[in-house]
Short mmCIF file of C-alpha atoms in Angstrom, two decimals:
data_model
loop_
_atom_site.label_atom_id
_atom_site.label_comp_id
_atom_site.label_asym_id
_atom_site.label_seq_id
_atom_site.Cartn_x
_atom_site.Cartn_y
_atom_site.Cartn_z
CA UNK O 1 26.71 -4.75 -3.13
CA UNK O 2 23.14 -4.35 -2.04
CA UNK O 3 22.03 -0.81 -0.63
CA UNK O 4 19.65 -0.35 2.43
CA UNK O 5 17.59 2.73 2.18
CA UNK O 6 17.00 2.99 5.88
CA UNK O 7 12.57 3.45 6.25
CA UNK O 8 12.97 4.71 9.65
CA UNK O 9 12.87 8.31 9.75
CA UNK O 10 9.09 8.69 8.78
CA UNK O 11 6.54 10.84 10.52
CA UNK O 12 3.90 8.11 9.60
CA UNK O 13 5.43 5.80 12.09
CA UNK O 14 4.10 6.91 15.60
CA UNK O 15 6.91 7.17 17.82
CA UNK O 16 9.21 8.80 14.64
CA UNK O 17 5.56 11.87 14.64
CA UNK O 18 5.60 12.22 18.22
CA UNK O 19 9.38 12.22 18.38
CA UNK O 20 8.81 14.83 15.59
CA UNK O 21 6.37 16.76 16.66
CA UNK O 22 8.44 17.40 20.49
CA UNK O 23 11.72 18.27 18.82
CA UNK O 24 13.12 15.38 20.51
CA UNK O 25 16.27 15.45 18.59
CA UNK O 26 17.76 12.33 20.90
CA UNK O 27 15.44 10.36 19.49
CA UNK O 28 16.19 10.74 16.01
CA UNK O 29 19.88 11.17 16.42
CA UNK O 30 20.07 7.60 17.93
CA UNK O 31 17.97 5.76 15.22
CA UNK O 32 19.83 7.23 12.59
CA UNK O 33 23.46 6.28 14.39
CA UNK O 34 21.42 2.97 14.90
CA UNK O 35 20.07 2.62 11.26
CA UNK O 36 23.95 3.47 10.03
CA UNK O 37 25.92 1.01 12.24
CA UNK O 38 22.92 -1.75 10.55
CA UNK O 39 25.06 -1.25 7.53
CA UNK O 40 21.85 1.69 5.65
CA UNK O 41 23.58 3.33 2.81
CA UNK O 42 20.89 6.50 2.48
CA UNK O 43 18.92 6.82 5.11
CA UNK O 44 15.44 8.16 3.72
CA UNK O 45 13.15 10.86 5.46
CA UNK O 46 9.85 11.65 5.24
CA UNK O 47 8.04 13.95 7.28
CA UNK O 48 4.93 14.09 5.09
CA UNK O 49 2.14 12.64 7.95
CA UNK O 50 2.04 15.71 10.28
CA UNK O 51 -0.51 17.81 7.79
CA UNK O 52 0.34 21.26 7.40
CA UNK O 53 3.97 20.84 9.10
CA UNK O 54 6.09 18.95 6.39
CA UNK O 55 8.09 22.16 5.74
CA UNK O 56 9.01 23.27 9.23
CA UNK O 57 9.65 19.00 10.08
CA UNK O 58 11.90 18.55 6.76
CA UNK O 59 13.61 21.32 7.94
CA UNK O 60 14.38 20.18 11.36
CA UNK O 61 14.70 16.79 10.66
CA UNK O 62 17.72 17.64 8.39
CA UNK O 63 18.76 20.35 10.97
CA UNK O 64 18.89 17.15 13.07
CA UNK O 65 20.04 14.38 11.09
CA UNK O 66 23.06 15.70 9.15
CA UNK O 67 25.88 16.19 11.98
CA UNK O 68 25.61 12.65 12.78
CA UNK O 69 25.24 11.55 9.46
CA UNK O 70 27.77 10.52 6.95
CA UNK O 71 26.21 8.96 4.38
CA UNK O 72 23.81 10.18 2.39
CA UNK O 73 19.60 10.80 2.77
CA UNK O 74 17.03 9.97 0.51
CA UNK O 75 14.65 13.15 0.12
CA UNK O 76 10.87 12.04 0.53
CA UNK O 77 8.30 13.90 -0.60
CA UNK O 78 5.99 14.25 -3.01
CA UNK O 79 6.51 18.22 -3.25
CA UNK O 80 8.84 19.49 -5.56
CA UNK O 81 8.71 22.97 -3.14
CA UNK O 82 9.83 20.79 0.33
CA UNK O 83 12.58 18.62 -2.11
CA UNK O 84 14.08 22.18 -3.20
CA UNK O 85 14.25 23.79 0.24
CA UNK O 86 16.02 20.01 1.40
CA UNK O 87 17.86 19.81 -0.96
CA UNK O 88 19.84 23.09 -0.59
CA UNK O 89 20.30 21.99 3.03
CA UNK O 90 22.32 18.89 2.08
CA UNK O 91 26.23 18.48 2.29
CA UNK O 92 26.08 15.33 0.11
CA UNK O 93 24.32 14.75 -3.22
CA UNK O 94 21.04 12.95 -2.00
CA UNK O 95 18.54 10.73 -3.52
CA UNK O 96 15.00 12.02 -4.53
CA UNK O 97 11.94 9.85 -3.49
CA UNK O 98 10.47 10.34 -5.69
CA UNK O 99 9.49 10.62 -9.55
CA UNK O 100 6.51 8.93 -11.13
CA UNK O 101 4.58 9.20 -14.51
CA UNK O 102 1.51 9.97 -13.11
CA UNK O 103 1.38 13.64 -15.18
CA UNK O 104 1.24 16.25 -11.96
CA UNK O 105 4.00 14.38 -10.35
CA UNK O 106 6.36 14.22 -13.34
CA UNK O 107 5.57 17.94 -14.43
CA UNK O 108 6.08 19.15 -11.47
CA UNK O 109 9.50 16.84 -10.70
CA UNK O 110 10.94 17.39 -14.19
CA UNK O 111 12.10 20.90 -13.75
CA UNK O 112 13.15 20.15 -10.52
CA UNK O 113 15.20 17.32 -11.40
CA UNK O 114 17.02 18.54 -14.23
CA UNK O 115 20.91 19.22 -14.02
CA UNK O 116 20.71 18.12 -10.63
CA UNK O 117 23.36 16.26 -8.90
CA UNK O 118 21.26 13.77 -7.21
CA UNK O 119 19.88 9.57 -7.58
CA UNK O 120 16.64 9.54 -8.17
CA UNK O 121 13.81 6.66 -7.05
CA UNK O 122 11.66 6.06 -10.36
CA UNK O 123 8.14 4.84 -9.95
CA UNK O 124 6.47 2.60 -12.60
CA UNK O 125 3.71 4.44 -11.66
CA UNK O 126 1.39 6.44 -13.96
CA UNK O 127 -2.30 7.48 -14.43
CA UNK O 128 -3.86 4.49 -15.27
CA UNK O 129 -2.63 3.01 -11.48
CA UNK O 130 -0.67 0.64 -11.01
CA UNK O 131 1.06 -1.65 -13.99
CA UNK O 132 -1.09 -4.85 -14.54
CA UNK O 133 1.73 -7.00 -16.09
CA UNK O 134 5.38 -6.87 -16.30
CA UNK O 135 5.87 -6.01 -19.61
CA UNK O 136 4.11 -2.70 -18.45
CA UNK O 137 6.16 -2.46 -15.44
CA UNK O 138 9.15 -2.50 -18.25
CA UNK O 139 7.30 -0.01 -20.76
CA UNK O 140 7.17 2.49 -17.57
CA UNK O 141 10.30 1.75 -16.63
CA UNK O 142 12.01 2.41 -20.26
CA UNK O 143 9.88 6.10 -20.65
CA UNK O 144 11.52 7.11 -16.68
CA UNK O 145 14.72 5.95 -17.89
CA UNK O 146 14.94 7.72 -21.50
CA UNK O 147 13.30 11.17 -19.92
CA UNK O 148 15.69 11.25 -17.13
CA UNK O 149 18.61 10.67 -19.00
CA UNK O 150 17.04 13.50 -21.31
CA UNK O 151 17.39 15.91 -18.61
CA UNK O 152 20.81 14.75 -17.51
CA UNK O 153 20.49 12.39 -14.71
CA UNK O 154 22.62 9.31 -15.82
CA UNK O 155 21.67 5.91 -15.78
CA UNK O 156 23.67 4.67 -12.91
CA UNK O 157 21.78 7.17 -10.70
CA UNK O 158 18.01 5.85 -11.50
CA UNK O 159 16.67 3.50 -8.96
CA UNK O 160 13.53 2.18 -10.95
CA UNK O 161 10.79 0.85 -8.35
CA UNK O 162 8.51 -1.79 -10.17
CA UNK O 163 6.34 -1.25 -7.36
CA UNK O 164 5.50 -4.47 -5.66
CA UNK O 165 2.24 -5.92 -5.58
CA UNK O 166 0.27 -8.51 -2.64
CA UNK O 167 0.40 -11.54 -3.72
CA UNK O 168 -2.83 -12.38 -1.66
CA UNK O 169 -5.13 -10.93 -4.34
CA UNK O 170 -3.43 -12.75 -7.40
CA UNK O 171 -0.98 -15.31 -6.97
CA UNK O 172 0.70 -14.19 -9.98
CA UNK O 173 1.94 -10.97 -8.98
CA UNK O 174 5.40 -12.20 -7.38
CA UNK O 175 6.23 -13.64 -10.68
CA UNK O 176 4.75 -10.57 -12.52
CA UNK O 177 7.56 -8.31 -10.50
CA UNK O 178 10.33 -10.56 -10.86
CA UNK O 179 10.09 -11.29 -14.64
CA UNK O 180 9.73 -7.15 -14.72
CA UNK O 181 13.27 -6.70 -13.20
CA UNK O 182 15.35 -9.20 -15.06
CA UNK O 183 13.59 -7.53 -18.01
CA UNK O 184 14.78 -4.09 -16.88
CA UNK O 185 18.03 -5.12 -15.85
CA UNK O 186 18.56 -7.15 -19.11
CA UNK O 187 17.77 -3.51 -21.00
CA UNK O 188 19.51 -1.42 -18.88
CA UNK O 189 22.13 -2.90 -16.74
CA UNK O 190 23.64 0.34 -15.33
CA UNK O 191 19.94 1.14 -13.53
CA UNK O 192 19.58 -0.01 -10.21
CA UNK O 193 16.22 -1.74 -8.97
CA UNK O 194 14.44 -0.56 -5.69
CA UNK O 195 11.81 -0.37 -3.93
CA UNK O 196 9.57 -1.62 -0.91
CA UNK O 197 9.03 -5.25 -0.27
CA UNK O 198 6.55 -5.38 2.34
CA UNK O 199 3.36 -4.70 0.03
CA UNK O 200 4.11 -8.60 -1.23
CA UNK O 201 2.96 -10.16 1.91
CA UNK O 202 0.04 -7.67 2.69
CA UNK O 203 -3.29 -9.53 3.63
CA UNK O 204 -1.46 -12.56 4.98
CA UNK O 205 -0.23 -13.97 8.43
CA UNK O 206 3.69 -14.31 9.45
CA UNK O 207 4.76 -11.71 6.65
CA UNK O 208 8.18 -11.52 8.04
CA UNK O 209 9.11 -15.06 6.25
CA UNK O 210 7.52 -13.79 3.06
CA UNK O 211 9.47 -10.57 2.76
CA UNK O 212 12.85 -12.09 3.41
CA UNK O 213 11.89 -14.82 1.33
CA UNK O 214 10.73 -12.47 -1.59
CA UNK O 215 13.98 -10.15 -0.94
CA UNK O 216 16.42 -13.27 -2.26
CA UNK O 217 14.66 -14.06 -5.07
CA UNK O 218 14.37 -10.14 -5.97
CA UNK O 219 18.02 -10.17 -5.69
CA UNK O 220 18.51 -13.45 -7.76
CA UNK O 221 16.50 -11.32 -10.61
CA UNK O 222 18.72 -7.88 -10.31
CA UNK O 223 17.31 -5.83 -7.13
CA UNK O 224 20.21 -4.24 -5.92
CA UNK O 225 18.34 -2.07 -3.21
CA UNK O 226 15.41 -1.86 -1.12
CA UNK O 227 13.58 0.74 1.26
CA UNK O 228 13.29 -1.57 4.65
CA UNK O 229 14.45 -1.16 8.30
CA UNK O 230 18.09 -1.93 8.40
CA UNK O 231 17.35 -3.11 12.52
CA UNK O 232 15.39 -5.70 10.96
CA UNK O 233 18.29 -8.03 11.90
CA UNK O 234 16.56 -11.34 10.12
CA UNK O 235 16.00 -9.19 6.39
CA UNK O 236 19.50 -7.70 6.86
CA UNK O 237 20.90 -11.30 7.30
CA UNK O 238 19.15 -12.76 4.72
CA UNK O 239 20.47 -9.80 2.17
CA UNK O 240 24.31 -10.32 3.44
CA UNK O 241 23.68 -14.23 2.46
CA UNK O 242 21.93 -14.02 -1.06
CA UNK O 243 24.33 -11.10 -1.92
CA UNK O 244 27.19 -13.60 -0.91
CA UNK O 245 25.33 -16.42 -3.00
CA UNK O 246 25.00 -14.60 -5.68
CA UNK O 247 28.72 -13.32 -5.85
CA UNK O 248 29.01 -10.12 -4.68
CA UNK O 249 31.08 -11.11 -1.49
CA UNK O 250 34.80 -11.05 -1.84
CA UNK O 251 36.06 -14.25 -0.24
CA UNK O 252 32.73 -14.30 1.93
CA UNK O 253 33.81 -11.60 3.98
CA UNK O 254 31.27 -9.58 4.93
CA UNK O 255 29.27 -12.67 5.43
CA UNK O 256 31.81 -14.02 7.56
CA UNK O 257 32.25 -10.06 9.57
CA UNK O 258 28.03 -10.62 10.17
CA UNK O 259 28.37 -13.62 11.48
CA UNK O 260 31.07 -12.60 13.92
CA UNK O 261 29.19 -9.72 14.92
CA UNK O 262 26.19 -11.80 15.74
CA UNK O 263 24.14 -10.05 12.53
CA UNK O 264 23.94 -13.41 10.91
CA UNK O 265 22.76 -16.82 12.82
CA UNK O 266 21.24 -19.84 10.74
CA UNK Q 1 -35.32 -29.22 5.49
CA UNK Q 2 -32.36 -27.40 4.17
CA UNK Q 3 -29.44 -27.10 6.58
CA UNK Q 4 -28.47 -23.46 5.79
CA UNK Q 5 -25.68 -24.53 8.36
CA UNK Q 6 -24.16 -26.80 6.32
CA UNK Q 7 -24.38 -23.96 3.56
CA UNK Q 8 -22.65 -21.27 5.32
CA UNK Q 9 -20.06 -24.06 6.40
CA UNK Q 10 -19.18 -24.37 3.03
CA UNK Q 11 -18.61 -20.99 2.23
CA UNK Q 12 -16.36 -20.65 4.99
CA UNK Q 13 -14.08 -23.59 3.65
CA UNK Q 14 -14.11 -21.60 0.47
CA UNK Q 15 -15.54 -24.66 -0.96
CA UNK Q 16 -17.22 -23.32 -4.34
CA UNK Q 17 -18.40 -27.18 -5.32
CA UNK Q 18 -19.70 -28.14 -2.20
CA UNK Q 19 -21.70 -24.43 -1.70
CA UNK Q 20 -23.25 -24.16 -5.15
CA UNK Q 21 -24.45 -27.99 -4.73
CA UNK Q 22 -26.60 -27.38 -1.55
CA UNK Q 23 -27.59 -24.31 -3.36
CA UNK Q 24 -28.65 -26.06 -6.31
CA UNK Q 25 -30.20 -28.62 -3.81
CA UNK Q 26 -32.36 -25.74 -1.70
CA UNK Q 27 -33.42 -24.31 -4.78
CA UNK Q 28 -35.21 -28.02 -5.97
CA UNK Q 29 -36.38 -28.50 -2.31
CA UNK Q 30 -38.15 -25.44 -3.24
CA UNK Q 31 -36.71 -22.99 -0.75
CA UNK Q 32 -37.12 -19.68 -1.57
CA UNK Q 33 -34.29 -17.40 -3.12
CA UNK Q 34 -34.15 -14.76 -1.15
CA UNK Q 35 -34.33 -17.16 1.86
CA UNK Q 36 -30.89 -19.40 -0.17
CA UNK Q 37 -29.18 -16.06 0.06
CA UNK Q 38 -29.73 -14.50 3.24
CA UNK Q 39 -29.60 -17.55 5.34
CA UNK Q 40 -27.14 -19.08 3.74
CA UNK Q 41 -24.77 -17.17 1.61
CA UNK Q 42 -24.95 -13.48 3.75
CA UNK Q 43 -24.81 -15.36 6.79
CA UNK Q 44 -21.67 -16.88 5.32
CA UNK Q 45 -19.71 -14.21 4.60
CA UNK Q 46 -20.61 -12.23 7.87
CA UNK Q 47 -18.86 -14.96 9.74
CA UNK Q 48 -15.46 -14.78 7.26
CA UNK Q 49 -15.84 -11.52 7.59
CA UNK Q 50 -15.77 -12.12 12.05
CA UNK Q 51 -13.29 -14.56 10.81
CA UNK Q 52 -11.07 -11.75 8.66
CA UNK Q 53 -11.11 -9.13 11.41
CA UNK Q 54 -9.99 -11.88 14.00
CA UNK Q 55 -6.94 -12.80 11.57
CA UNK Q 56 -8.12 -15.89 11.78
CA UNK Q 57 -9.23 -15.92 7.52
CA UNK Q 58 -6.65 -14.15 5.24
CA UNK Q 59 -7.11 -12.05 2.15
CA UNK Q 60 -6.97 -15.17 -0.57
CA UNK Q 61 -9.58 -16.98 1.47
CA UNK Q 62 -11.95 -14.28 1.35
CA UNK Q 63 -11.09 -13.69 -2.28
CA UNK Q 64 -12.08 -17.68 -2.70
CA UNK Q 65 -14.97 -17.64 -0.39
CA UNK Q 66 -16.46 -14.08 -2.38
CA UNK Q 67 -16.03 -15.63 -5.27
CA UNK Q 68 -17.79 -18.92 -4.19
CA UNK Q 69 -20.28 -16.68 -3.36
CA UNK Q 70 -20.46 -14.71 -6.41
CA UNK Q 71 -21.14 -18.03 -8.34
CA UNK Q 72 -23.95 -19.11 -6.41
CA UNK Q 73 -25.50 -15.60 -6.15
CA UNK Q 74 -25.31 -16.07 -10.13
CA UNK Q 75 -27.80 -19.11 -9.90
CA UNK Q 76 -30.31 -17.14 -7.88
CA UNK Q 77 -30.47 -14.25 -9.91
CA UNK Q 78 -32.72 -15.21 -12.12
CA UNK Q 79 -35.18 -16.32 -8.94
CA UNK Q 80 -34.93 -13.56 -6.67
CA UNK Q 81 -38.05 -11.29 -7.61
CA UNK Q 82 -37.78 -7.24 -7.80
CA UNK Q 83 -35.37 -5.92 -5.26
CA UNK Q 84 -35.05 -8.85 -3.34
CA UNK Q 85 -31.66 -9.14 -4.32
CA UNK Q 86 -30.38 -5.67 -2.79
CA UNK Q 87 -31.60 -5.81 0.23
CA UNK Q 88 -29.71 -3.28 2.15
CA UNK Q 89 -28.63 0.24 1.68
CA UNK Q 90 -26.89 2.22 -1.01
CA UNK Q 91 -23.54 2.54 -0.42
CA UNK Q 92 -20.81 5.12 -2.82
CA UNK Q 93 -17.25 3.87 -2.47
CA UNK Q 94 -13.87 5.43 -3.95
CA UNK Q 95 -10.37 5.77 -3.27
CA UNK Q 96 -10.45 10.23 -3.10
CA UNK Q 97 -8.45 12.38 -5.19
CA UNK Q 98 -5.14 12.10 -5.77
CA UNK Q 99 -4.85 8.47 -5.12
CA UNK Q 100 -4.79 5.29 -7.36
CA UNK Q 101 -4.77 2.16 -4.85
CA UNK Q 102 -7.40 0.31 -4.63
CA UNK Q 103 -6.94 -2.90 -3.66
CA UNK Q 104 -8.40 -2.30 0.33
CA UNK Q 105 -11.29 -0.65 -1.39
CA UNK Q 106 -11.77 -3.40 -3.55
CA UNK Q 107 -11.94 -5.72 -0.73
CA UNK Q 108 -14.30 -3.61 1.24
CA UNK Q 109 -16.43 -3.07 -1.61
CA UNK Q 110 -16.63 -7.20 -1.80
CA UNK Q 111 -17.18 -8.02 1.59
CA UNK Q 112 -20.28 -4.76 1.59
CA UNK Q 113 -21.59 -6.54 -1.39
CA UNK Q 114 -21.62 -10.02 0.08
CA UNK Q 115 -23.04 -8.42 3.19
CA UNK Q 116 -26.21 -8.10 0.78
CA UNK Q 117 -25.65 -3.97 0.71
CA UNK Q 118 -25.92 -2.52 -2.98
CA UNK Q 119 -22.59 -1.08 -3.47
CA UNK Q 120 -21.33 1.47 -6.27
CA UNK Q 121 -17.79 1.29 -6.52
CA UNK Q 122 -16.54 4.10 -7.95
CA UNK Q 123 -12.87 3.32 -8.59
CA UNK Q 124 -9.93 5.34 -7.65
CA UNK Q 125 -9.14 9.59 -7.86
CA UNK Q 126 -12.70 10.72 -7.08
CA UNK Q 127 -12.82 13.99 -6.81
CA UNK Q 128 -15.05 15.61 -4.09
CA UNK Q 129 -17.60 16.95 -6.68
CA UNK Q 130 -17.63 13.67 -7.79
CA UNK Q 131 -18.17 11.67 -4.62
CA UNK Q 132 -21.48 14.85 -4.26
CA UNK Q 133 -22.96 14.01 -7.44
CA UNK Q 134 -22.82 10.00 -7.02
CA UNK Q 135 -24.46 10.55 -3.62
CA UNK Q 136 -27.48 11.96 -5.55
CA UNK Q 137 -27.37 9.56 -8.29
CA UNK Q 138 -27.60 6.41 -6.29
CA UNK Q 139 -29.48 7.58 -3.28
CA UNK Q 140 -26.64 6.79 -1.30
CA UNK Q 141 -26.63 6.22 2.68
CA UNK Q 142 -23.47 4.95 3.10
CA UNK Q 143 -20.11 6.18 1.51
CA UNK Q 144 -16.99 4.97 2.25
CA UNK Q 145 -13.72 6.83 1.32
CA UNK Q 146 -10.12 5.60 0.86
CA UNK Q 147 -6.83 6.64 1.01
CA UNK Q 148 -3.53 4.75 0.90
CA UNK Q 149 -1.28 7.86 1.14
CA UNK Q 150 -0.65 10.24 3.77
CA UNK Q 151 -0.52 12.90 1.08
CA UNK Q 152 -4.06 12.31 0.08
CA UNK Q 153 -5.67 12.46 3.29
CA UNK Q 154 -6.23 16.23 2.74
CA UNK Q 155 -8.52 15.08 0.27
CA UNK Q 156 -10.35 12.78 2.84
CA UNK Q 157 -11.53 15.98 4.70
CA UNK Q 158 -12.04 18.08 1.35
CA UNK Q 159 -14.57 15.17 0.31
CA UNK Q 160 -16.74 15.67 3.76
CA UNK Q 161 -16.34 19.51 3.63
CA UNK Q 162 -17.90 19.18 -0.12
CA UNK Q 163 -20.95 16.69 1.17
CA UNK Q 164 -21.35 19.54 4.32
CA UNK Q 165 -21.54 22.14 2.13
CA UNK Q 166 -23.73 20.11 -0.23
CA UNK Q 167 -26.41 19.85 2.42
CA UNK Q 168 -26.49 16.36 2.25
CA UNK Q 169 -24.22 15.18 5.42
CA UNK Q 170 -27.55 14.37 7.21
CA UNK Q 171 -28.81 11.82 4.83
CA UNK Q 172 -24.90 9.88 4.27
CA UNK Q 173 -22.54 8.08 6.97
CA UNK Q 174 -19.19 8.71 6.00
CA UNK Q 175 -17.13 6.03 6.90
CA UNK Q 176 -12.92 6.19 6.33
CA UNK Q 177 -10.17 3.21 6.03
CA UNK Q 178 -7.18 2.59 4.17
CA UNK Q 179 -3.43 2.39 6.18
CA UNK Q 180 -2.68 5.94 7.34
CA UNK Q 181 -5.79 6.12 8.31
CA UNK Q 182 -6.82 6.62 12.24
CA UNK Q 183 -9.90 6.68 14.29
CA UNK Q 184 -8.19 10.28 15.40
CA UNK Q 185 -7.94 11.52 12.21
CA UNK Q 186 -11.99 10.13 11.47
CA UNK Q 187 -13.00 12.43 14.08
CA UNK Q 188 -10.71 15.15 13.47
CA UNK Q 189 -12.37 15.70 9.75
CA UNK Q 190 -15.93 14.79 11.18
CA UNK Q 191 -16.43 11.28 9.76
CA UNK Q 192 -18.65 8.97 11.58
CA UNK Q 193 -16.51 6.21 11.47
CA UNK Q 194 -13.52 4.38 11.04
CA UNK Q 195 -12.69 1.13 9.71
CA UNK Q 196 -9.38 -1.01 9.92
CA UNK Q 197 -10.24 -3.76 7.75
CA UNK Q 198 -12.91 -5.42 5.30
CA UNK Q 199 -14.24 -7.67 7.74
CA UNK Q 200 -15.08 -4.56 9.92
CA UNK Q 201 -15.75 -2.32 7.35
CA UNK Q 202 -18.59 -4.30 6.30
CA UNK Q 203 -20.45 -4.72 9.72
CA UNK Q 204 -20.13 -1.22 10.47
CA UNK Q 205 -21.74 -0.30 7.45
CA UNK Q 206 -24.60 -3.10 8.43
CA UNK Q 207 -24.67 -1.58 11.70
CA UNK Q 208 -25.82 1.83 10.52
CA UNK Q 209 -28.42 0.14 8.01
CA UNK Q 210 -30.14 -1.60 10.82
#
């Protein structure tokens, strides 16, 4: 079964920041409920866009979030010193977004990261920028793998992100991603592919179509997650239907449950 | 007569043939280079630039239409005499420290050059010491600093604190884009401007030239 990361809870949205930056704890308590009944399976949050607050945001935020929360939330932050402090505030083992081999970030994760009870969202990410090809989205890929497992994080808890490219500045780079994961997933079927989708379509008009598009065929190739807004009722219907298509749907049901509930209309 | 209408039409329909035959064409009529490229080719791309801020052009059109452009700007070279070619300002442009996109910068950087500015494009993780010394190097007037993360906006304000301190803020616009970027926080860290996308990027940067 596919699994949402809800986007939501980010201070770089406006209304999340001002939200934020009132304490208005209705707010966020209602687009997480929201975000959960959309069928999110982490719900992520980042509160890294108010400059010189992240700490004392994190730590409401999670103050916040977790008594109407039962599943679990994706950590987001870059700082290893905000991912500690959340993560000794959380009942259930979370997810950390993120890790990267771009040196500072991994030296500084690393220590962090190891013994932990926790997934972790992989970057194929290093110094040199973004990968140019796939079969350097798949060399990154294979070095986050074998160091996490190094340090104890199993295999099964590694969501690798390829990190998806606009396909408005090379027409190739769609192809370039999807070749990457069935590469990945053909190495290393226990690791789970994430990531976000959006970047694909950036730079051209009615991106909506393109990233629900782009989602099916992601699947087809072995994406089993994605970072996007679970009340994006189109994406979320289009997910329920390739993940049906492509056999992960017992009898059809929770195809046949969306389309009851109105989630799912042709 | 040349119709330096029918020119810039063609760059507009990214049509590489059609542009570098009227180019090729002006050039035996025995119009003068410098003429070929600002009437023609920089007029050109200031109206897909219009065209790009107005959504109305999308990123692989410019991309097409740039590199229509590029081609043509190829044949003049060799015709344009001393200068002539770079006929605007100097302009520094890098993504600032701690971050590795550059694919809006890119863009900007394209649609500056087309614009006729002379652009230095000084890739990605600049540091603000960096960004000081280039302004010296290349005389700069313009620079231009991105940021695709919220995380590396800090280094946004670091990079004008460093030019301050340099003494040189008076002789350099700073101008700031990339997508967590705000007009609010341009003002906040005492940029002069603010720039959502290519298209704009590049007439603001005209604007303070002229």
């Amino acid at each position: 079964m596919f699994e949402v990361i809800g986007e939501r809870i980010n201070t770089s949205r406006k209304r999340v920041q001002a939200a934020v930056a009132d304490r208005d704890a209705d707010y966020i308590i209602n687009d997480v409920k929201q975000q959960q009944q959309a069928g999110a399976k982490f719900i992520d949050v980042n509160a890294g866009a108010r400059i010189g607050h992240e700490e004392a945001d994190m730590r409401w935020l999670l103050d916040t979030i977790q008594p109407v929360c039962d599943i679990p939330l994706s950590l987001d932050s870059p700082d290893p010193a905000i991912l500690e402090m959340a993560f000794a505030m959380v009942k259930m083992p979370p997810m950390i977004n993120s890790i990267s081999l771009e040196n500072e970030r991994f030296n500084a994760m690393m220590p962090f990261l190891s013994g932990k009870d926790c997934r972790v969202i992989a970057l194929c990410m290093d110094d040199a920028g973004m990968p140019g090809s796939s079969d350097d989205i798949l060399g990154r890929a294979k070095t986050l793998v074998d160091e996490l497992n190094k340090i104890g994080i199993p295999t099964a808890n590694i969501y690798v992100d390829p990190l998806v490219q606009p396909i408005s500045t090379e027409s190739s780079k769609g192809v370039m991603v999807l070749d990457a994961v069935r590469a990945i997933k053909a190495q290393f079927p226990e690791v789970h592919i994430t990531g976000g989708l959006s970047n694909i379509s950036y730079g051209l008009p009615q991106r909506h179509i393109i990233n629900r598009t782009f989602v099916s065929l992601m699947m087809d190739a072995g994406m089993d997650s994605a970072i996007i807004d679970p009340l994006d009722k189109k994406i979320m219907a289009t997910i329920k239907t390739a993940d049906m298509l492509l056999g992960h749907d017992q009898f059809c049901m929770n195809y046949l449950k969306g389309v009851r509930a109105g989630a799912i209309e042709s | 007569m040349t119709d330096f209408n029918a020119m810039t039409e063609a760059l507009v329909s990214c049509d590489a043939e059609k542009l570098t035959e009227l180019v090729n064409a002006a050039i035996k009529a025995g119009e003068p280079a410098s003429k070929i490229l600002n009437k023609g080719l920089i007029a050109g791309m200031d109206i897909v630039g219009e065209k790009m801020e107005n959504g109305d052009m999308f990123i692989p059109e410019v991309l097409m239409a740039a590199q229509a452009m590029g081609a043509c700007v190829e044949i003049l070279k060799p015709l344009l005499g001393e200068g002539e070619g770079a006929a605007g300002a100097s302009v520094i442009i890098g993504t600032v420290k701690g971050d590795l996109h550059d694919i809006g910068k890119n863009l900007v950087a394209m649609m500056m050059e087309s614009a006729g500015l002379e652009v230095h494009n000084l890739g990605v993780d600049i540091s603000p010491e960096n960004f000081v010394e280039e302004i010296k190097n290349k005389n700069a007037q313009i620079v231009c600093l991105s940021a695709l993360l919220t995380t590396t906006m800090p280094a946004m304000k670091q990079t004008v604190d460093a030019i301050v301190e340099a003494g040189l803020r008076d002789q350099v616009k700073i101008m700031v884009g990339g997508a967590p970027v705000t007009q609010a926080f341009a003002d906040q860290i005492g940029a002069d401007g603010f720039a959502a996308d290519a298209g704009s990027a590049s007439k603001m940067a005209k604007s303070y030239v002229n």
